[in-house]
Each structure stands twice: as structure tokens, then as C-alpha cells.
Tab-separated table of C-alpha atoms in Angstrom:
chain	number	residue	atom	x	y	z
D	13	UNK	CA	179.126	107.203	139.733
D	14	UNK	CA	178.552	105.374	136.427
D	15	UNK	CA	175.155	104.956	135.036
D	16	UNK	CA	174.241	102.836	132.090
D	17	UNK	CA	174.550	105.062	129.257
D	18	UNK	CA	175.202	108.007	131.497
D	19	UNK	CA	176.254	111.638	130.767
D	20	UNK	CA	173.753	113.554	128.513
D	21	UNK	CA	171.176	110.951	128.574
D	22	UNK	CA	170.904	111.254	132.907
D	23	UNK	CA	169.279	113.347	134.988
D	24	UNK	CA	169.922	114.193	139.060
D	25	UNK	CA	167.004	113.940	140.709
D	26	UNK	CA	166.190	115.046	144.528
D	27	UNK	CA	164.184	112.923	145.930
D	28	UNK	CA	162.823	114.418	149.521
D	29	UNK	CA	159.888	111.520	150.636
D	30	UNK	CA	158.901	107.896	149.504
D	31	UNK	CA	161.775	107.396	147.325
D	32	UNK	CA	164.236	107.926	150.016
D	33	UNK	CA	166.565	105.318	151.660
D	34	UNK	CA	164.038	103.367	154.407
D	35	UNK	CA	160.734	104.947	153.045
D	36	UNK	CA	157.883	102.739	151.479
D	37	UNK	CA	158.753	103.743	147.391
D	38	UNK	CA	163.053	103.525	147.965
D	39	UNK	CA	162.223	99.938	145.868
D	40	UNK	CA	162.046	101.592	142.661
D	41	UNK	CA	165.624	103.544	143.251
D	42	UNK	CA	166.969	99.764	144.388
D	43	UNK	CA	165.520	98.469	141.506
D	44	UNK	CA	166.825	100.820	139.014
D	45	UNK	CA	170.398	100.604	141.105
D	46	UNK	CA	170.344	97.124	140.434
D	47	UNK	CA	169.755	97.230	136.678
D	48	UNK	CA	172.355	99.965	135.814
D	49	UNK	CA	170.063	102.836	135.238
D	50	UNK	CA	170.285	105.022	138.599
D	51	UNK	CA	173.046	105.740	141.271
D	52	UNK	CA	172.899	107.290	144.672
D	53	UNK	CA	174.759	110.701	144.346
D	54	UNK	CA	174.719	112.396	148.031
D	55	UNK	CA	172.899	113.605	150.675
D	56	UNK	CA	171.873	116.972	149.973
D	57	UNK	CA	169.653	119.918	150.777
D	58	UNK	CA	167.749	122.274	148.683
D	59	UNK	CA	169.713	125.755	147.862
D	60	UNK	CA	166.541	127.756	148.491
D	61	UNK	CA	163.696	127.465	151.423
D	62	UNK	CA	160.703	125.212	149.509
D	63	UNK	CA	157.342	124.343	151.126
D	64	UNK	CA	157.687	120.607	151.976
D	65	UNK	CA	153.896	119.250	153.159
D	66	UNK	CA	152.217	116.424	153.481
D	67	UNK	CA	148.812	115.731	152.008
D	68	UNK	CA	146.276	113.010	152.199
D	69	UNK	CA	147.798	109.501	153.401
D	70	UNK	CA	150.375	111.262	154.271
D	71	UNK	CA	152.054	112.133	151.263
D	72	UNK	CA	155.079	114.314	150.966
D	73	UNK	CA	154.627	116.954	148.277
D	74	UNK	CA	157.266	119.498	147.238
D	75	UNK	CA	155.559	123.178	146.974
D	76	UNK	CA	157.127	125.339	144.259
D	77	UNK	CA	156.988	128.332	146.102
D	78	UNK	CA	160.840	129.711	146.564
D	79	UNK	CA	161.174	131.601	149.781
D	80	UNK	CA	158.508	129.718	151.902
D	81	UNK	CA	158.931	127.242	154.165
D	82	UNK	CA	162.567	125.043	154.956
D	83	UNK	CA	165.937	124.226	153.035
D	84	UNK	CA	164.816	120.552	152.480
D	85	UNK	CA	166.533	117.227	153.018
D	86	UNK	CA	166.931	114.817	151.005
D	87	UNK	CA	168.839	112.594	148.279
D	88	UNK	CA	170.241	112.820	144.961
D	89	UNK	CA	170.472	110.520	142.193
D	90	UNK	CA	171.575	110.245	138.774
D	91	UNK	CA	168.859	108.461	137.397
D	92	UNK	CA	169.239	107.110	133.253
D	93	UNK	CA	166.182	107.690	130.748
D	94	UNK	CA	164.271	104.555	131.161
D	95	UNK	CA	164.481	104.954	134.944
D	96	UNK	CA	163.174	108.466	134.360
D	97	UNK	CA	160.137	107.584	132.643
D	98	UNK	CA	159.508	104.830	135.521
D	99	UNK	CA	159.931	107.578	137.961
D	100	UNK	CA	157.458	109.933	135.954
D	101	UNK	CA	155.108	107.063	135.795
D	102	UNK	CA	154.834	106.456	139.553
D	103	UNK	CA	154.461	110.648	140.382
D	104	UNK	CA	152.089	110.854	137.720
D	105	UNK	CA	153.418	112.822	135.483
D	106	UNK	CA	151.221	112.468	132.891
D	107	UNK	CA	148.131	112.564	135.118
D	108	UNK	CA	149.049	116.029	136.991
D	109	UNK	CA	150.155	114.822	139.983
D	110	UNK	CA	153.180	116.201	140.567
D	111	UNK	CA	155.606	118.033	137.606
D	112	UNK	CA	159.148	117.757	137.341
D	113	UNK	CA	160.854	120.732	137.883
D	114	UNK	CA	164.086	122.211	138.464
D	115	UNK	CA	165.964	122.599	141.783
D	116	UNK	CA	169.545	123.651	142.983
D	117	UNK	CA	170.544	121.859	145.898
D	118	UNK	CA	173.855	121.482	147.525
D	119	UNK	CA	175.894	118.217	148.793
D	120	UNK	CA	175.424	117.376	152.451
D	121	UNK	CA	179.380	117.520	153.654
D	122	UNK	CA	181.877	119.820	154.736
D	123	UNK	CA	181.463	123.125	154.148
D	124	UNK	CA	179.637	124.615	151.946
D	125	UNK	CA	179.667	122.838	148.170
D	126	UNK	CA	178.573	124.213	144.378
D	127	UNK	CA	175.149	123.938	143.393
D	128	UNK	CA	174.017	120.902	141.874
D	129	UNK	CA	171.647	121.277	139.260
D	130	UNK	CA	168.829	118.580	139.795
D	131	UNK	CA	165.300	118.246	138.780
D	132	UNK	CA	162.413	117.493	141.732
D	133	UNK	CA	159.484	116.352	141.634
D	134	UNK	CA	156.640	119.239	142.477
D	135	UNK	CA	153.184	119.222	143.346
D	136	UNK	CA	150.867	120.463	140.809
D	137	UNK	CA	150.634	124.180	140.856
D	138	UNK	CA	146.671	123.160	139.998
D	139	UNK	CA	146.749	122.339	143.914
D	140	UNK	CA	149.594	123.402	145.411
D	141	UNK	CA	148.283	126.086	147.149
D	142	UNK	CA	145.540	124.516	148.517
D	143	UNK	CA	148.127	122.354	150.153
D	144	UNK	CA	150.304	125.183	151.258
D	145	UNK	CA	147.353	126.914	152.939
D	146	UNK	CA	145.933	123.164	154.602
D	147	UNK	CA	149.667	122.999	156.176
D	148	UNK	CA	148.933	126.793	158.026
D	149	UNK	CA	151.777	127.998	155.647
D	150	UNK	CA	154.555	125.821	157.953
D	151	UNK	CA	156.485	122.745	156.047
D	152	UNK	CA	158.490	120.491	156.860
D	153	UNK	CA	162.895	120.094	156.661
D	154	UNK	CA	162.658	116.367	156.415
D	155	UNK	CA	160.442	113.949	155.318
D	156	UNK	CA	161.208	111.279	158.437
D	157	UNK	CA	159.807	108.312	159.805
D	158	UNK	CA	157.634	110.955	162.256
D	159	UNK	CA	155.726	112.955	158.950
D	160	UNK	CA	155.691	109.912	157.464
D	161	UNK	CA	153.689	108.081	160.145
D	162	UNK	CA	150.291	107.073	158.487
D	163	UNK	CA	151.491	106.719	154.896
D	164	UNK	CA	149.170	104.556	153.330
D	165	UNK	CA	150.381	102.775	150.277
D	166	UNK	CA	148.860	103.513	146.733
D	167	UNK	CA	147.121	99.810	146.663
D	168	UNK	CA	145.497	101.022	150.232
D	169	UNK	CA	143.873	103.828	148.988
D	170	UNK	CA	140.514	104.237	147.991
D	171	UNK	CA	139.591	103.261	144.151
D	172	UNK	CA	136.376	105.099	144.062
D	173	UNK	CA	138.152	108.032	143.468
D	174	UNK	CA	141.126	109.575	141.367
D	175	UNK	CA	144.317	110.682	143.255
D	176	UNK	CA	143.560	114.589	142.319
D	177	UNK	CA	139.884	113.939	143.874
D	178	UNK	CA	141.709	112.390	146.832
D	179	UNK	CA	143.967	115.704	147.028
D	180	UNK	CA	140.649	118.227	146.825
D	181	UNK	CA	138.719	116.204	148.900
D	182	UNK	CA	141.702	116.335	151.635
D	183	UNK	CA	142.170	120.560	151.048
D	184	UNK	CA	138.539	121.106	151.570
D	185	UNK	CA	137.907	118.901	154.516
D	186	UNK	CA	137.520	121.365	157.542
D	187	UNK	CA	140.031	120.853	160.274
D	188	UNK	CA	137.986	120.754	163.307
């Protein structure tokens, strides 16, 4: 795998919902394929169990909460710096969406593989919780085309309101 300007200046990143291969974000990861500044690494899964949920419109969120919930699917790619910052900019990094994190996750393939050290992208631990305790404590192992049925695009959503007011608004509306 060669990325523009690769080595020290790349990151792996797991990505585990939108961004995958057939879901409605993978358009950025073509786009930065096709300009030199990504490339698909493997299929992998995460080391450890992580709380994978879904929140309003269906979003997949990544719970930092080691021990709960499944060994996640999902895909890695080495991804250069200005395809990083394009990735922060659509999980709203800056906005405390989600934060970029560490993970370990290992190649999908025979037997058992090293670690690879990769960086995910995490729900806020300003609502992660919340989101964890919505879900009845149970997440997912995949984000597939069956969570993901109901996504509603970013230009679907409500304007009225700010993503995080979307989240709260989604935690504390009663189940019943």
C-alpha cells in the first residue's frame, strides 16, 4: 500500500459504519483513494469487545468503553494528512461529535494476526453513555445494511437543531 507521502505522515484508521465499502459516506474513502491520499488496508476486527450503537438517524457510534459489548467489524485504511483532516471534518472533530482515539484491531485472515495499531473514531464521552444505556447495554458486531436501515443523510436532517441537540434529544426520548 503506497500513500502519497506515506510513512510518518499516515495514519490507519478503522472505520466500522458510513465510511465502509457500500455505506452512504464510503465516497469520501473513494475520493481520497482516487487522489493518492488513502488506501484500503484489510478487513479487520477490533482486538478488544467495544460498544458499537446506533443513535439518532441511525448513526453508528463507536463507545469507548473496553470490555462491553462485541469485537467489531470493520475496515482499515491508511489514510495521508490532508485526508485526515477531511475525515475529522465530516465526524466533527472539532465540534465534539465524535474524538479520535486509539484502537488495536487485528487483520481479518487466517489465523490469528499482530495487532495493528489504528486510530477510530469514538463517540463523545460527553454522550456516550447516554447512548450506551439507550442501546439496553447490547451493541452491535457489524454495522450492516440491517442497523443501517433508516440512515438518514446529514442534508436530511433537521437544521433547527445542532447534531449534539439531535443526540440528547434522541437519549432522552422515552422508548415506549
Amino acid at each position: 500500500m503506497v500513500v502519497d507521502g506515506g510513512g510518518a505522515d499516515t495514519v490507519l484508521i478503522f472505520t466500522y459504519g458510513t465510511l465502509k465499502q457500500g455505506f452512504s459516506n464510503h465516497s469520501l474513502m473513494q475520493d481520497l483513494i482516487r487522489r493518492g491520499d488513502a488506501a484500503f488496508v484489510a478487513r479487520c476486527r477490533t482486538r478488544d469487545r467495544h460498544p458499537l450503537v446506533c443513535g439518532p438517524y441511525r448513526v453508528p457510534f463507536l463507545l469507548d468503553l473496553a470490555g462491553s459489548g462485541e469485537r467489531v467489524w470493520g475496515e482499515v485504511y491508511e489514510v495521508g494528512r490532508e485526508g485526515l483532516a477531511r475525515m475529522d471534518e465530516l465526524e466533527g472533530t472539532g465540534k465534539g461529535h465524535y474524538e479520535r482515539r486509539p484502537i488495536a484491531v487485528v487483520a481479518d485472515g487466517e489465523g490469528e494476526r499482530d495487532d495493528l495499531a489504528a486510530e477510530a473514531y469514538f463517540a463523545h464521552p460527553s454522550y456516550a453513555m447516554g447512548l450506551w444505556r439507550k442501546s439496553g447495554e447490547v451493541g452491535y458486531e457489524v454495522y450492516s445494511s440491517k442497523e443501517a436501515r433508516g440512515y438518514v443523510k446529514r442534508m436530511d436532517r433537521p437544521r433547527n437543531l445542532t447534531f449534539l441537540q439531535q443526540i440528547d434529544a434522541f437519549i432522552a426520548q422515552s422508548d415506549s
